[in-house]
Structures are given as structure tokens and as C-alpha cells.
Short mmCIF file of C-alpha atoms in Angstrom, two decimals:
data_model
loop_
_atom_site.label_atom_id
_atom_site.label_comp_id
_atom_site.label_asym_id
_atom_site.label_seq_id
_atom_site.Cartn_x
_atom_site.Cartn_y
_atom_site.Cartn_z
CA MET A 1 -52.79 30.62 10.33
CA ARG A 2 -49.85 33.02 10.32
CA PRO A 3 -46.68 32.31 8.30
CA GLY A 4 -44.73 31.61 11.47
CA ALA A 5 -47.17 28.86 12.35
CA LEU A 6 -47.14 27.04 9.05
CA VAL A 7 -46.78 23.29 9.38
CA SER A 8 -45.92 20.68 6.75
CA VAL A 9 -47.74 17.38 6.71
CA ALA A 10 -45.57 14.32 7.21
CA ALA A 11 -46.54 13.48 3.70
CA VAL A 12 -45.09 16.16 1.49
CA VAL A 13 -41.60 17.44 0.81
CA VAL A 14 -40.57 19.74 -1.97
CA VAL A 15 -42.46 18.33 -4.91
CA VAL A 16 -40.51 17.76 -8.05
CA TRP A 17 -42.09 17.70 -11.43
CA GLY A 18 -44.74 17.16 -9.71
CA CYS A 19 -63.31 6.61 -7.45
CA GLY A 20 -65.60 4.30 -8.00
CA GLY A 21 -65.48 0.96 -9.69
CA LYS A 22 -62.47 2.24 -11.58
CA ALA A 23 -60.18 4.94 -10.31
CA GLY A 24 -60.87 8.06 -12.27
CA THR A 25 -64.63 7.64 -11.88
CA SER A 26 -64.86 7.57 -8.10
CA SER A 27 -68.02 6.49 -6.37
CA GLY A 28 -69.10 6.55 -2.78
CA GLY A 29 -68.33 3.72 -0.42
CA ALA A 30 -65.31 2.56 1.51
CA SER A 31 -63.15 -0.48 1.47
CA GLY A 32 -60.35 -1.70 3.69
CA SER A 33 -56.79 -1.81 2.47
CA SER A 34 -53.77 -3.62 3.75
CA GLY A 35 -50.81 -1.87 5.31
CA GLY A 36 -47.32 -1.92 3.98
CA ALA A 37 -44.95 0.20 1.99
CA SER A 38 -45.78 1.73 -1.33
CA SER A 39 -47.51 -0.91 -3.38
CA GLY A 40 -47.42 -1.82 -7.01
CA ALA A 41 -51.18 -1.45 -7.11
CA SER A 42 -52.43 0.23 -10.23
CA GLY A 43 -54.69 3.20 -10.04
CA GLY A 44 -57.09 3.76 -12.89
CA GLY A 45 -57.81 6.84 -14.91
CA PRO A 46 -60.17 7.86 -17.70
CA GLY A 47 -57.86 6.13 -20.17
CA GLY A 48 -57.13 2.96 -18.22
CA PRO A 49 -55.01 1.65 -15.35
CA VAL A 50 -51.90 3.42 -14.12
CA ASP A 51 -48.78 1.58 -12.97
CA VAL A 52 -48.23 3.39 -9.67
CA ALA A 53 -45.03 1.54 -8.80
CA ALA A 54 -43.43 2.41 -12.14
CA ARG A 55 -44.32 6.08 -11.81
CA CYS A 56 -43.06 6.23 -8.23
CA GLY A 57 -39.73 4.75 -9.27
CA GLY A 58 -39.29 6.66 -12.50
CA GLY A 59 -36.96 9.58 -13.16
CA HIS A 60 -38.01 13.08 -12.15
CA GLY A 61 -39.24 15.73 -14.56
CA GLN A 62 -39.10 19.50 -14.40
CA ALA A 63 -40.29 21.08 -11.15
CA GLU A 64 -42.68 24.00 -10.93
CA GLN A 65 -44.39 25.83 -8.06
CA PRO A 66 -47.74 27.60 -8.61
CA GLU A 67 -47.69 31.12 -7.16
CA THR A 68 -51.43 31.80 -7.09
CA ALA A 69 -54.17 29.73 -5.47
CA ALA A 70 -55.92 29.42 -8.84
CA ALA A 71 -52.82 27.91 -10.45
CA PHE A 72 -52.33 25.63 -7.42
CA SER A 73 -55.93 24.40 -7.67
CA ARG A 74 -55.58 23.57 -11.37
CA ALA A 75 -52.46 21.52 -10.64
CA LEU A 76 -54.01 19.75 -7.63
CA VAL A 77 -57.48 18.70 -8.77
CA GLY A 78 -57.67 15.03 -9.69
CA GLN A 79 -56.67 11.64 -8.31
CA TRP A 80 -53.26 10.88 -6.83
CA PHE A 81 -51.74 7.63 -5.55
CA THR A 82 -49.18 7.56 -2.76
CA CYS A 83 -45.69 6.10 -2.98
CA ASN A 84 -45.64 5.94 0.85
CA PHE A 85 -48.79 3.99 1.74
CA PHE A 86 -49.06 3.02 5.43
CA LYS A 87 -52.52 2.11 6.67
CA GLU A 88 -51.77 3.11 10.28
CA SER A 89 -50.49 6.56 9.33
CA PRO A 90 -52.19 9.41 11.25
CA PHE A 91 -52.27 11.40 8.01
CA ALA A 92 -55.11 10.78 5.56
CA PHE A 93 -52.69 11.47 2.70
CA THR A 94 -50.71 8.29 3.35
CA ALA A 95 -53.25 6.18 5.25
CA HIS A 96 -55.03 5.64 1.93
CA GLU A 97 -53.58 4.26 -1.26
CA GLY A 98 -54.91 7.28 -3.06
CA ILE A 99 -56.44 10.70 -2.52
CA GLU A 100 -58.83 12.65 -4.73
CA PHE A 101 -59.19 16.44 -4.79
CA LEU A 102 -62.39 17.85 -6.27
CA GLU A 103 -62.62 21.32 -7.78
CA ASP A 104 -65.36 22.27 -5.30
CA GLY A 105 -62.97 22.06 -2.33
CA HIS A 106 -63.69 18.51 -1.13
CA TRP A 107 -61.15 15.68 -0.86
CA PHE A 108 -61.56 11.93 -0.36
CA GLY A 109 -59.18 9.13 0.56
CA LEU A 110 -59.27 6.26 -1.97
CA ASN A 111 -59.22 2.58 -1.04
CA PRO A 112 -59.33 -0.56 -3.24
CA ASP A 113 -62.95 -1.51 -3.95
CA GLY A 114 -62.23 -5.23 -4.42
CA ASN A 115 -63.03 -5.08 -8.13
CA GLY A 116 -59.77 -3.72 -9.45
CA GLY A 117 -60.72 -0.10 -8.91
CA PHE A 118 -60.91 2.38 -6.05
CA ALA A 119 -63.72 3.84 -3.97
CA ARG A 120 -63.96 6.98 -1.87
CA ASP A 121 -63.60 6.49 1.88
CA LEU A 122 -66.70 8.04 3.46
CA THR A 123 -65.89 6.94 7.00
CA GLY A 124 -64.06 8.57 9.90
CA LYS A 125 -61.29 10.89 8.68
CA GLY A 126 -61.37 9.60 5.12
CA PHE A 127 -62.75 12.81 3.66
CA GLY A 128 -62.90 16.54 4.28
CA THR A 129 -62.54 19.97 2.72
CA TYR A 130 -59.62 22.12 1.69
CA THR A 131 -58.76 25.65 0.64
CA PHE A 132 -55.48 27.56 0.29
CA TYR A 133 -53.29 29.78 2.46
CA SER A 134 -51.64 32.74 0.74
CA ALA A 135 -48.60 34.34 2.35
CA SER A 136 -49.23 37.59 0.48
CA VAL A 137 -52.85 37.86 1.56
CA GLY A 138 -51.93 36.64 5.03
CA GLY A 139 -54.91 34.32 5.24
CA LEU A 140 -57.08 31.72 3.54
CA VAL A 141 -58.24 32.16 -0.06
CA SER A 142 -60.38 30.12 -2.44
CA GLY A 143 -59.10 28.07 -5.33
CA THR A 144 -60.16 30.84 -7.73
CA ASP A 145 -57.98 33.53 -6.14
CA THR A 146 -55.43 35.01 -8.55
CA THR A 147 -53.52 37.23 -6.08
CA PRO A 148 -49.79 36.74 -6.80
CA SER A 149 -48.00 35.35 -3.77
CA SER A 150 -44.35 35.38 -2.85
CA VAL A 151 -42.06 32.63 -4.08
CA ARG A 152 -43.41 29.36 -2.65
CA GLY A 153 -46.02 31.39 -0.81
CA VAL A 154 -49.18 29.31 -1.42
CA TYR A 155 -50.03 26.31 0.75
CA LEU A 156 -52.75 23.66 0.65
CA HIS A 157 -54.90 24.22 3.77
CA MET A 158 -56.69 21.17 5.19
CA ASN A 159 -59.68 22.73 6.95
CA GLU A 160 -60.58 20.02 9.46
CA ASN A 161 -56.97 19.60 10.61
CA ILE A 162 -56.16 23.33 10.44
CA LEU A 163 -53.01 22.28 8.64
CA ASP A 164 -51.04 24.07 5.92
CA VAL A 165 -49.20 21.73 3.57
CA ARG A 166 -46.30 22.69 1.31
CA ILE A 167 -46.63 21.02 -2.08
CA ASP A 168 -44.49 21.14 -5.21
CA PHE A 169 -45.41 19.66 -8.57
CA GLU A 170 -43.50 17.80 -11.25
CA VAL A 171 -44.26 16.87 -14.85
CA SER A 172 -43.57 13.83 -16.99
CA PRO A 173 -44.56 11.90 -15.03
CA ARG A 174 -46.93 14.09 -13.05
CA ARG A 175 -46.14 13.88 -9.33
CA PHE A 176 -46.38 16.00 -6.24
CA HIS A 177 -44.24 15.99 -3.14
CA THR A 178 -44.44 17.14 0.48
CA PHE A 179 -42.40 16.65 3.63
CA SER A 180 -42.77 16.14 7.37
CA GLY A 181 -39.96 14.07 8.72
CA SER A 182 -39.72 12.16 5.46
CA ASP A 183 -40.36 12.72 1.77
CA LEU A 184 -43.87 11.95 0.63
CA TRP A 185 -44.51 11.42 -3.06
CA PHE A 186 -47.73 11.03 -5.02
CA VAL A 187 -48.23 10.12 -8.67
CA SER A 188 -51.13 11.21 -10.83
CA GLY A 189 -54.01 8.83 -11.49
CA ASP A 190 -54.20 10.09 -15.05
CA PRO A 191 -53.26 7.48 -17.68
CA GLY A 192 -50.27 9.45 -18.92
CA PRO A 193 -48.37 12.77 -18.81
CA THR A 194 -50.75 15.68 -19.36
CA GLU A 195 -48.17 18.46 -19.42
CA PRO A 196 -45.83 19.36 -22.29
CA VAL A 197 -42.12 18.66 -21.97
CA PRO A 198 -40.27 20.91 -21.55
CA TYR A 199 -42.82 22.37 -19.16
CA LEU A 200 -44.47 25.68 -20.06
CA SER A 201 -45.79 27.72 -17.13
CA LYS A 202 -49.52 28.41 -16.86
CA GLU A 203 -51.18 31.63 -15.75
CA GLY A 204 -50.15 32.48 -12.19
CA GLU A 205 -46.99 30.36 -12.26
CA LEU A 206 -43.38 31.54 -12.07
CA CYS A 207 -41.49 32.34 -15.25
CA ASP A 208 -38.06 33.52 -16.37
CA ASN A 209 -35.67 32.78 -19.25
CA LEU A 210 -35.78 29.07 -18.35
CA PHE A 211 -39.45 28.70 -17.34
CA LEU A 212 -41.30 30.01 -20.39
CA CYS A 213 -45.02 30.80 -20.50
CA GLN A 214 -47.64 28.94 -22.51
CA THR A 215 -48.90 30.52 -25.73
CA GLY A 216 -51.07 33.56 -25.09
CA LEU A 217 -49.40 34.41 -21.76
CA THR A 218 -46.72 36.99 -21.00
CA CYS A 219 -43.97 36.77 -18.40
CA ALA A 220 -44.44 39.97 -16.41
CA GLU A 221 -43.02 41.44 -13.21
CA VAL A 222 -45.67 41.60 -10.50
CA ALA A 223 -45.51 43.47 -7.19
CA VAL A 224 -45.82 41.21 -4.14
CA PRO A 225 -46.64 42.70 -0.70
CA ASP A 226 -44.30 40.35 1.15
CA TYR A 227 -41.20 41.46 3.03
CA ARG A 228 -39.47 38.14 2.25
CA VAL A 229 -39.30 38.89 -1.48
CA PRO A 230 -36.22 40.98 -2.41
CA GLY A 231 -37.35 44.07 -4.29
CA GLY A 232 -41.00 43.19 -3.69
CA HIS A 233 -41.49 41.71 -7.18
CA ILE A 234 -41.68 38.29 -8.82
CA ARG A 235 -42.21 37.27 -12.44
CA LEU A 236 -45.42 35.42 -13.29
CA CYS A 237 -47.19 34.34 -16.47
CA THR A 238 -50.14 36.67 -17.02
CA LYS A 239 -52.72 37.32 -19.76
#
């Protein structure tokens, strides 16, 4: 899909920092869920249940945007619970109370399993595959691609829908955000913040005198083959 044809899902706006029997250990199977606005349902993670409502309503942390597909993949993989649940939504992101992204490129909608946890939806449009669109490459790339892209130049690509989704991430609490007519927010299913505060950029993420790199990484100027980037360079954390 060419840059001019990029589309944002009606489930993600600029993200701000930002399952089986128990969420966090998903299993196969599907379960119905009731409609309604964002619920206070608790997702579960390896360390216990997560208060989704509290995380959705909490203050925002520092925002960061991965600039390589590899960095994007690291930020995305895991379980997320929507703050905009609506069962009749045409978008799988918000038609399920949660969504899980696997490292191998598969995703699953998550529904309550009736036992206090969540199960993967294996019916209809409740699952699929994903990859990434890179503006610099001008096409689709895998989640291991480390080609630097222009500022905000990497998109989540939903393969079955041929849809490119703009996502931004936020830390403490971990959330991601996208937009398509309205803001769509998702909170992490992890039991607690997993990123340091203040946030330190990982390899492949933007850096400057405010966004410092993690230990072992250097903030370096990298050439980007994209006419939209003034000077043709951006600064990224590199090894």
C-alpha cells in the first residue's frame, strides 16, 4: 500500500505513553461478550489481574514512537485491553474486550471465558495475521526489519483487511492509541509498568537530548530515504 493510500483504523489515534483460563496465558476457544462502553473488566497477566478501567482512566505517561519495524514489534507483542469496547464494532480491535499480538505475526481477539479469564476468539474475523508497512522501504516488512524509517513512518499492517494502522505507545501505564473518527485506547495486559520512568529509548527508536537511549545504545544520526524528512536524517538509538 502506498503512503498516499494509508488508512487509520477507527480504533487508534496518536498513542501516548503508550488467553486462556487467565489472560496472559491465552488458550484456544471463543466466548461471547456483552456490548457496551469500556468496561471495568479486569484482564489478567502473568502476575495477576489488571484493573483495565483504572488504567484507561489514569494519567498519561511519556509518549514514544518506534521508527523501525523491529522496535514496533517489541512494543506491540503481548495482550492489550480496549478502553472502547463495542461488540457490534466492525473493527476486531474494539469488537473484542482484548486483543493479543504474537511474535510470529498472528493476532487474536480476546473474549471473557466465563471463568474470570479470557480466551482467544477462533471464529469469524476474531483472528488473523499482521506485518508492518515501512514508509522508507515503500512496502511491507517483517517484525525483524531494522531499516530506519522516517518520523512516524512505520505502520501496523493487518493482512486480511489490507489496512495500515497508525499506533503510538505510552509508558507508565503502558498504553497504545490509534484513531479513525475517534480516539481508541488500549492498556497493557501486563500486571504493571514494564518500562522505566523516565522512558529510555530502545534500539530503533527516536532519540535526542530529551529522549535518551538505554545503556549500551548510542543516539546517532541515520540517513532516511524519504523526501518528507528535512535533511534526510533522523536520530535513532543504535548499537
